[in-house]
PDB file of C-alpha atoms in Angstrom:
ATOM      1  CA  MET A   2      41.014 173.241  53.388  1.00 68.00           C
ATOM      2  CA  ASP A   3      41.121 172.895  49.608  1.00 76.00           C
ATOM      3  CA  GLY A   4      39.309 170.364  47.470  1.00 79.00           C
ATOM      4  CA  GLN A   5      36.188 168.323  48.115  1.00 86.00           C
ATOM      5  CA  LEU A   6      35.022 167.918  51.704  1.00 92.00           C
ATOM      6  CA  THR A   7      34.311 164.203  52.065  1.00 92.00           C
ATOM      7  CA  ASP A   8      34.891 161.390  54.531  1.00 92.00           C
ATOM      8  CA  GLU A   9      37.729 159.050  53.599  1.00 92.00           C
ATOM      9  CA  PRO A  10      37.495 155.244  53.686  1.00 91.00           C
ATOM     10  CA  GLN A  11      40.359 153.849  55.753  1.00 91.00           C
ATOM     11  CA  GLU A  12      41.026 150.688  57.744  1.00 92.00           C
ATOM     12  CA  TRP A  13      43.809 150.238  60.267  1.00 94.00           C
ATOM     13  CA  ARG A  14      45.197 146.740  60.739  1.00 95.00           C
ATOM     14  CA  ILE A  15      43.285 144.425  63.068  1.00 96.00           C
ATOM     15  CA  THR A  16      45.610 141.988  64.828  1.00 96.00           C
ATOM     16  CA  ALA A  17      42.875 139.985  66.604  1.00 96.00           C
ATOM     17  CA  SER A  18      39.093 139.994  66.888  1.00 96.00           C
ATOM     18  CA  GLU A  19      36.428 138.256  68.957  1.00 96.00           C
ATOM     19  CA  THR A  20      32.665 138.543  69.483  1.00 94.00           C
ATOM     20  CA  PRO A  21      31.875 138.121  73.204  1.00 92.00           C
ATOM     21  CA  PHE A  22      28.145 138.830  72.742  1.00 90.00           C
ATOM     22  CA  ARG A  23      25.689 137.915  69.981  1.00 91.00           C
ATOM     23  CA  GLY A  24      22.125 139.209  70.171  1.00 86.00           C
ATOM     24  CA  ASN A  25      19.059 138.728  68.001  1.00 86.00           C
ATOM     25  CA  LYS A  26      19.888 141.594  65.636  1.00 87.00           C
ATOM     26  CA  THR A  27      23.191 143.050  66.850  1.00 89.00           C
ATOM     27  CA  SER A  28      26.384 141.876  68.511  1.00 93.00           C
ATOM     28  CA  VAL A  29      29.403 143.287  70.319  1.00 95.00           C
ATOM     29  CA  ARG A  30      32.864 142.871  68.840  1.00 96.00           C
ATOM     30  CA  THR A  31      36.286 143.433  70.383  1.00 96.00           C
ATOM     31  CA  ASP A  32      39.110 144.234  67.966  1.00 96.00           C
ATOM     32  CA  GLU A  33      42.799 144.703  68.630  1.00 96.00           C
ATOM     33  CA  VAL A  34      43.725 147.630  66.375  1.00 96.00           C
ATOM     34  CA  GLU A  35      47.250 148.673  65.464  1.00 95.00           C
ATOM     35  CA  MET A  36      47.699 152.452  65.681  1.00 94.00           C
ATOM     36  CA  PRO A  37      49.914 154.374  63.216  1.00 94.00           C
ATOM     37  CA  ASP A  38      52.692 154.483  65.830  1.00 95.00           C
ATOM     38  CA  GLY A  39      52.636 150.692  66.169  1.00 94.00           C
ATOM     39  CA  THR A  40      50.824 150.437  69.515  1.00 96.00           C
ATOM     40  CA  VAL A  41      47.859 148.059  69.726  1.00 96.00           C
ATOM     41  CA  VAL A  42      44.634 149.052  71.476  1.00 95.00           C
ATOM     42  CA  HIS A  43      41.328 147.296  72.194  1.00 95.00           C
ATOM     43  CA  ARG A  44      38.152 148.700  70.652  1.00 95.00           C
ATOM     44  CA  ASP A  45      34.701 147.403  71.688  1.00 96.00           C
ATOM     45  CA  TYR A  46      31.763 148.272  69.440  1.00 94.00           C
ATOM     46  CA  GLN A  47      28.275 147.229  68.430  1.00 94.00           C
ATOM     47  CA  VAL A  48      27.962 145.445  65.094  1.00 95.00           C
ATOM     48  CA  HIS A  49      24.697 146.629  63.540  1.00 94.00           C
ATOM     49  CA  PRO A  50      22.894 145.657  60.291  1.00 93.00           C
ATOM     50  CA  GLY A  51      22.022 149.276  59.460  1.00 94.00           C
ATOM     51  CA  SER A  52      18.740 151.164  59.411  1.00 96.00           C
ATOM     52  CA  VAL A  53      16.481 153.368  57.328  1.00 98.00           C
ATOM     53  CA  ALA A  54      14.340 156.315  58.419  1.00 98.00           C
ATOM     54  CA  VAL A  55      11.667 158.351  56.637  1.00 98.00           C
ATOM     55  CA  VAL A  56      10.746 162.022  56.756  1.00 98.00           C
ATOM     56  CA  ALA A  57       7.216 161.819  55.315  1.00 98.00           C
ATOM     57  CA  LEU A  58       6.042 165.266  54.196  1.00 97.00           C
ATOM     58  CA  ASP A  59       2.335 165.833  53.442  1.00 96.00           C
ATOM     59  CA  GLU A  60       0.694 168.361  51.117  1.00 95.00           C
ATOM     60  CA  GLN A  61       0.473 170.882  53.972  1.00 95.00           C
ATOM     61  CA  ASP A  62       4.243 170.653  54.618  1.00 94.00           C
ATOM     62  CA  ARG A  63       3.709 168.729  57.843  1.00 97.00           C
ATOM     63  CA  VAL A  64       6.027 165.914  58.905  1.00 98.00           C
ATOM     64  CA  LEU A  65       4.611 162.596  60.100  1.00 98.00           C
ATOM     65  CA  VAL A  66       6.005 161.734  63.540  1.00 98.00           C
ATOM     66  CA  LEU A  67       5.475 158.867  65.965  1.00 96.00           C
ATOM     67  CA  SER A  68       5.824 158.725  69.743  1.00 95.00           C
ATOM     68  CA  GLN A  69       7.396 155.509  71.042  1.00 93.00           C
ATOM     69  CA  TYR A  70       8.744 154.354  74.407  1.00 93.00           C
ATOM     70  CA  ARG A  71      12.499 153.675  74.354  1.00 93.00           C
ATOM     71  CA  HIS A  72      13.577 151.674  77.361  1.00 92.00           C
ATOM     72  CA  PRO A  73      17.366 152.373  77.336  1.00 93.00           C
ATOM     73  CA  VAL A  74      16.756 156.119  77.794  1.00 95.00           C
ATOM     74  CA  ARG A  75      13.528 155.737  79.835  1.00 96.00           C
ATOM     75  CA  GLN A  76      11.631 158.187  77.648  1.00 94.00           C
ATOM     76  CA  LYS A  77       8.816 158.225  75.140  1.00 95.00           C
ATOM     77  CA  LEU A  78      10.391 159.931  72.150  1.00 96.00           C
ATOM     78  CA  TRP A  79       8.901 161.634  69.121  1.00 97.00           C
ATOM     79  CA  GLU A  80      10.511 159.955  66.118  1.00 97.00           C
ATOM     80  CA  ILE A  81      10.123 159.470  62.390  1.00 98.00           C
ATOM     81  CA  PRO A  82       9.266 156.034  60.936  1.00 97.00           C
ATOM     82  CA  ALA A  83      12.398 153.884  60.946  1.00 97.00           C
ATOM     83  CA  GLY A  84      13.569 150.302  61.073  1.00 95.00           C
ATOM     84  CA  LEU A  85      16.393 147.821  60.617  1.00 94.00           C
ATOM     85  CA  LEU A  86      17.829 146.500  57.381  1.00 93.00           C
ATOM     86  CA  ASP A  87      16.963 142.947  58.385  1.00 83.00           C
ATOM     87  CA  VAL A  88      18.197 141.193  55.242  1.00 83.00           C
ATOM     88  CA  PRO A  89      21.844 141.443  54.088  1.00 81.00           C
ATOM     89  CA  GLY A  90      22.013 143.474  50.883  1.00 83.00           C
ATOM     90  CA  GLU A  91      18.401 144.628  51.301  1.00 89.00           C
ATOM     91  CA  ASN A  92      17.467 147.577  49.126  1.00 95.00           C
ATOM     92  CA  PRO A  93      17.093 150.488  51.583  1.00 97.00           C
ATOM     93  CA  LEU A  94      14.213 152.054  49.636  1.00 97.00           C
ATOM     94  CA  HIS A  95      12.248 148.805  49.863  1.00 96.00           C
ATOM     95  CA  ALA A  96      12.895 148.747  53.608  1.00 96.00           C
ATOM     96  CA  ALA A  97      11.842 152.394  53.980  1.00 97.00           C
ATOM     97  CA  ARG A  98       8.576 151.762  52.128  1.00 96.00           C
ATOM     98  CA  ARG A  99       7.927 148.799  54.427  1.00 94.00           C
ATOM     99  CA  GLU A 100       8.594 150.777  57.603  1.00 95.00           C
ATOM    100  CA  LEU A 101       6.380 153.677  56.500  1.00 96.00           C
ATOM    101  CA  TYR A 102       3.574 151.218  55.810  1.00 95.00           C
ATOM    102  CA  GLU A 103       3.993 149.153  58.976  1.00 92.00           C
ATOM    103  CA  GLU A 104       4.461 152.023  61.427  1.00 93.00           C
ATOM    104  CA  ALA A 105       2.126 154.641  59.921  1.00 94.00           C
ATOM    105  CA  HIS A 106      -0.019 152.806  57.307  1.00 93.00           C
ATOM    106  CA  VAL A 107       1.126 155.381  54.754  1.00 96.00           C
ATOM    107  CA  GLU A 108       2.613 155.135  51.265  1.00 96.00           C
ATOM    108  CA  ALA A 109       4.421 157.708  49.136  1.00 98.00           C
ATOM    109  CA  GLU A 110       4.940 158.352  45.432  1.00 97.00           C
ATOM    110  CA  ASP A 111       8.111 160.470  45.504  1.00 98.00           C
ATOM    111  CA  TRP A 112      11.283 159.391  47.318  1.00 98.00           C
ATOM    112  CA  ARG A 113      14.651 161.130  47.744  1.00 98.00           C
ATOM    113  CA  VAL A 114      17.702 160.701  49.980  1.00 98.00           C
ATOM    114  CA  LEU A 115      18.024 163.383  52.653  1.00 98.00           C
ATOM    115  CA  ALA A 116      21.142 162.195  54.480  1.00 98.00           C
ATOM    116  CA  ASP A 117      23.369 159.199  55.237  1.00 98.00           C
ATOM    117  CA  VAL A 118      24.764 159.075  58.772  1.00 97.00           C
ATOM    118  CA  TYR A 119      26.667 156.919  61.234  1.00 97.00           C
ATOM    119  CA  THR A 120      24.707 157.217  64.476  1.00 95.00           C
ATOM    120  CA  THR A 121      27.539 156.661  66.977  1.00 94.00           C
ATOM    121  CA  PRO A 122      30.759 155.916  65.061  1.00 95.00           C
ATOM    122  CA  GLY A 123      32.835 155.785  68.234  1.00 93.00           C
ATOM    123  CA  GLY A 124      30.881 152.808  69.548  1.00 95.00           C
ATOM    124  CA  SER A 125      28.818 151.286  66.733  1.00 95.00           C
ATOM    125  CA  ASP A 126      29.040 150.673  62.993  1.00 94.00           C
ATOM    126  CA  GLU A 127      25.312 151.469  62.547  1.00 96.00           C
ATOM    127  CA  ALA A 128      24.671 153.383  59.329  1.00 96.00           C
ATOM    128  CA  VAL A 129      21.295 155.025  58.644  1.00 98.00           C
ATOM    129  CA  ARG A 130      19.875 156.313  55.372  1.00 98.00           C
ATOM    130  CA  VAL A 131      17.277 159.031  55.951  1.00 98.00           C
ATOM    131  CA  PHE A 132      14.765 159.352  53.121  1.00 98.00           C
ATOM    132  CA  LEU A 133      12.349 162.108  52.187  1.00 98.00           C
ATOM    133  CA  ALA A 134       8.927 160.785  51.128  1.00 98.00           C
ATOM    134  CA  ARG A 135       6.466 163.111  49.398  1.00 98.00           C
ATOM    135  CA  ARG A 136       2.979 162.828  47.900  1.00 97.00           C
ATOM    136  CA  ILE A 137       1.927 160.612  50.775  1.00 97.00           C
ATOM    137  CA  SER A 138      -1.469 158.958  51.243  1.00 96.00           C
ATOM    138  CA  ASP A 139      -3.136 156.358  53.422  1.00 92.00           C
ATOM    139  CA  ALA A 140      -2.117 152.850  52.436  1.00 90.00           C
ATOM    140  CA  GLU A 141      -4.628 150.313  51.209  1.00 86.00           C
ATOM    141  CA  GLY A 142      -5.363 147.052  52.986  1.00 76.00           C
ATOM    142  CA  ASP A 143      -5.260 146.047  56.626  1.00 69.00           C
ATOM    143  CA  ARG A 144      -3.043 147.851  59.102  1.00 72.00           C
ATOM    144  CA  TYR A 145       0.077 146.083  60.319  1.00 62.00           C
ATOM    145  CA  ALA A 146      -0.519 144.353  63.657  1.00 61.00           C
ATOM    146  CA  ALA A 147       1.777 146.266  66.022  1.00 62.00           C
ATOM    147  CA  THR A 148       3.145 144.598  69.165  1.00 59.00           C
ATOM    148  CA  GLU A 149       5.218 145.474  72.251  1.00 59.00           C
ATOM    149  CA  GLU A 150       6.364 149.139  72.300  1.00 61.00           C
ATOM    150  CA  GLU A 151       4.903 149.773  68.844  1.00 64.00           C
ATOM    151  CA  ALA A 152       1.415 148.905  70.073  1.00 58.00           C
ATOM    152  CA  ASP A 153       1.489 152.050  72.232  1.00 74.00           C
ATOM    153  CA  MET A 154       2.660 154.457  69.521  1.00 83.00           C
ATOM    154  CA  GLU A 155       0.940 157.785  68.904  1.00 91.00           C
ATOM    155  CA  GLN A 156       0.974 159.485  65.505  1.00 94.00           C
ATOM    156  CA  ALA A 157       0.887 163.177  64.578  1.00 97.00           C
ATOM    157  CA  ARG A 158       1.611 165.511  61.670  1.00 97.00           C
ATOM    158  CA  VAL A 159       3.609 168.550  62.720  1.00 98.00           C
ATOM    159  CA  PRO A 160       4.614 171.635  60.693  1.00 98.00           C
ATOM    160  CA  LEU A 161       8.333 171.597  59.893  1.00 97.00           C
ATOM    161  CA  PRO A 162       9.116 174.977  61.549  1.00 97.00           C
ATOM    162  CA  ARG A 163       7.612 173.736  64.818  1.00 98.00           C
ATOM    163  CA  LEU A 164       9.842 170.650  64.718  1.00 98.00           C
ATOM    164  CA  VAL A 165      12.924 172.764  64.008  1.00 98.00           C
ATOM    165  CA  ARG A 166      12.133 175.002  66.987  1.00 98.00           C
ATOM    166  CA  ALA A 167      11.620 171.963  69.227  1.00 98.00           C
ATOM    167  CA  VAL A 168      14.963 170.467  68.148  1.00 98.00           C
ATOM    168  CA  LEU A 169      16.833 173.715  68.823  1.00 98.00           C
ATOM    169  CA  ALA A 170      15.052 174.121  72.164  1.00 98.00           C
ATOM    170  CA  GLY A 171      16.286 170.700  73.274  1.00 97.00           C
ATOM    171  CA  ASP A 172      12.790 169.217  73.426  1.00 98.00           C
ATOM    172  CA  LEU A 173      13.285 166.497  70.791  1.00 98.00           C
ATOM    173  CA  HIS A 174      16.203 164.051  70.993  1.00 97.00           C
ATOM    174  CA  ASN A 175      15.789 161.171  68.542  1.00 97.00           C
ATOM    175  CA  ASN A 176      18.867 161.278  66.338  1.00 96.00           C
ATOM    176  CA  VAL A 177      17.335 160.489  62.947  1.00 97.00           C
ATOM    177  CA  LEU A 178      14.429 162.857  63.588  1.00 98.00           C
ATOM    178  CA  VAL A 179      16.933 165.630  64.325  1.00 98.00           C
ATOM    179  CA  VAL A 180      19.003 164.783  61.238  1.00 98.00           C
ATOM    180  CA  GLY A 181      15.954 164.472  58.992  1.00 98.00           C
ATOM    181  CA  VAL A 182      14.239 167.636  60.173  1.00 98.00           C
ATOM    182  CA  MET A 183      17.360 169.797  59.978  1.00 98.00           C
ATOM    183  CA  ALA A 184      18.391 168.334  56.594  1.00 98.00           C
ATOM    184  CA  LEU A 185      14.922 169.004  55.197  1.00 98.00           C
ATOM    185  CA  SER A 186      15.014 172.566  56.486  1.00 98.00           C
ATOM    186  CA  ALA A 187      18.461 173.085  54.954  1.00 98.00           C
ATOM    187  CA  ALA A 188      17.368 171.618  51.606  1.00 98.00           C
ATOM    188  CA  LEU A 189      14.354 173.935  51.453  1.00 97.00           C
ATOM    189  CA  ALA A 190      16.575 176.918  52.218  1.00 97.00           C
ATOM    190  CA  GLY A 191      19.160 175.815  49.654  1.00 96.00           C
ATOM    191  CA  ASP A 192      18.783 174.210  46.233  1.00 96.00           C
ATOM    192  CA  GLY A 193      15.310 172.759  46.860  1.00 96.00           C
ATOM    193  CA  LEU A 194      13.960 169.271  47.328  1.00 96.00           C
ATOM    194  CA  ASP A 195      14.221 168.250  43.680  1.00 95.00           C
ATOM    195  CA  ALA A 196      18.009 168.721  43.933  1.00 97.00           C
ATOM    196  CA  LEU A 197      18.283 165.971  46.567  1.00 98.00           C
ATOM    197  CA  ARG A 198      19.910 162.670  45.625  1.00 98.00           C
ATOM    198  CA  PRO A 199      17.654 160.062  44.015  1.00 98.00           C
ATOM    199  CA  ALA A 200      16.285 157.296  46.216  1.00 97.00           C
ATOM    200  CA  ASP A 201      18.593 154.710  44.641  1.00 96.00           C
ATOM    201  CA  ALA A 202      21.794 156.750  45.139  1.00 97.00           C
ATOM    202  CA  PRO A 203      24.836 154.604  46.041  1.00 95.00           C
ATOM    203  CA  TRP A 204      25.410 153.990  49.745  1.00 95.00           C
ATOM    204  CA  PRO A 205      28.949 152.667  50.313  1.00 94.00           C
ATOM    205  CA  ALA A 206      28.319 152.084  54.037  1.00 93.00           C
ATOM    206  CA  ARG A 207      25.623 149.519  53.202  1.00 92.00           C
ATOM    207  CA  PRO A 208      25.873 148.343  49.565  1.00 89.00           C
ATOM    208  CA  PHE A 209      22.519 147.044  48.361  1.00 88.00           C
ATOM    209  CA  ASP A 210      20.856 145.056  45.612  1.00 79.00           C
ATOM    210  CA  ALA A 211      18.784 146.842  42.954  1.00 71.00           C
TER     211      ALA A 211
END
């Protein structure tokens, strides 16, 4: 193909819509969508506020990871710090700083955007911004009081090459960890980390306040 390789905003006509389920943070919507040939089909999908995730890289080029039980898949997964965009229009960098502090009691001085992804675009509108955080240090003050699954989390710092090998071996499955680790590896092999987008780069999937 010629020209810039980029996803294209597009919206087919919705002839009817209902929300049969509303949860605490997400809901399920059913739309009747008119196809280009005029036929109308039903599409069920999760309506999601969006999320942020953080690849926190220390001075020894190790990535901070957390192990957390995830009930839907019945596994304890190694992940990177992440969380929901709980407030409409919330600045994703502010949310990422909060999640890094609450889940790992860590702060960072340098922030960049690694990748923006839709996690499961065939069944959810969830959009995730994956940040790179560098020059990390222990946060000041009291630790966040973790509850439920988060109370059982383990924390580790793992060299990036080991994480890449584990992803390719099929040993690690969390989607934003996979995206973050592979994007970081690609950035290091390419134009370098300073060439990454700034932390306040536009994010059309989830427009935010400054």
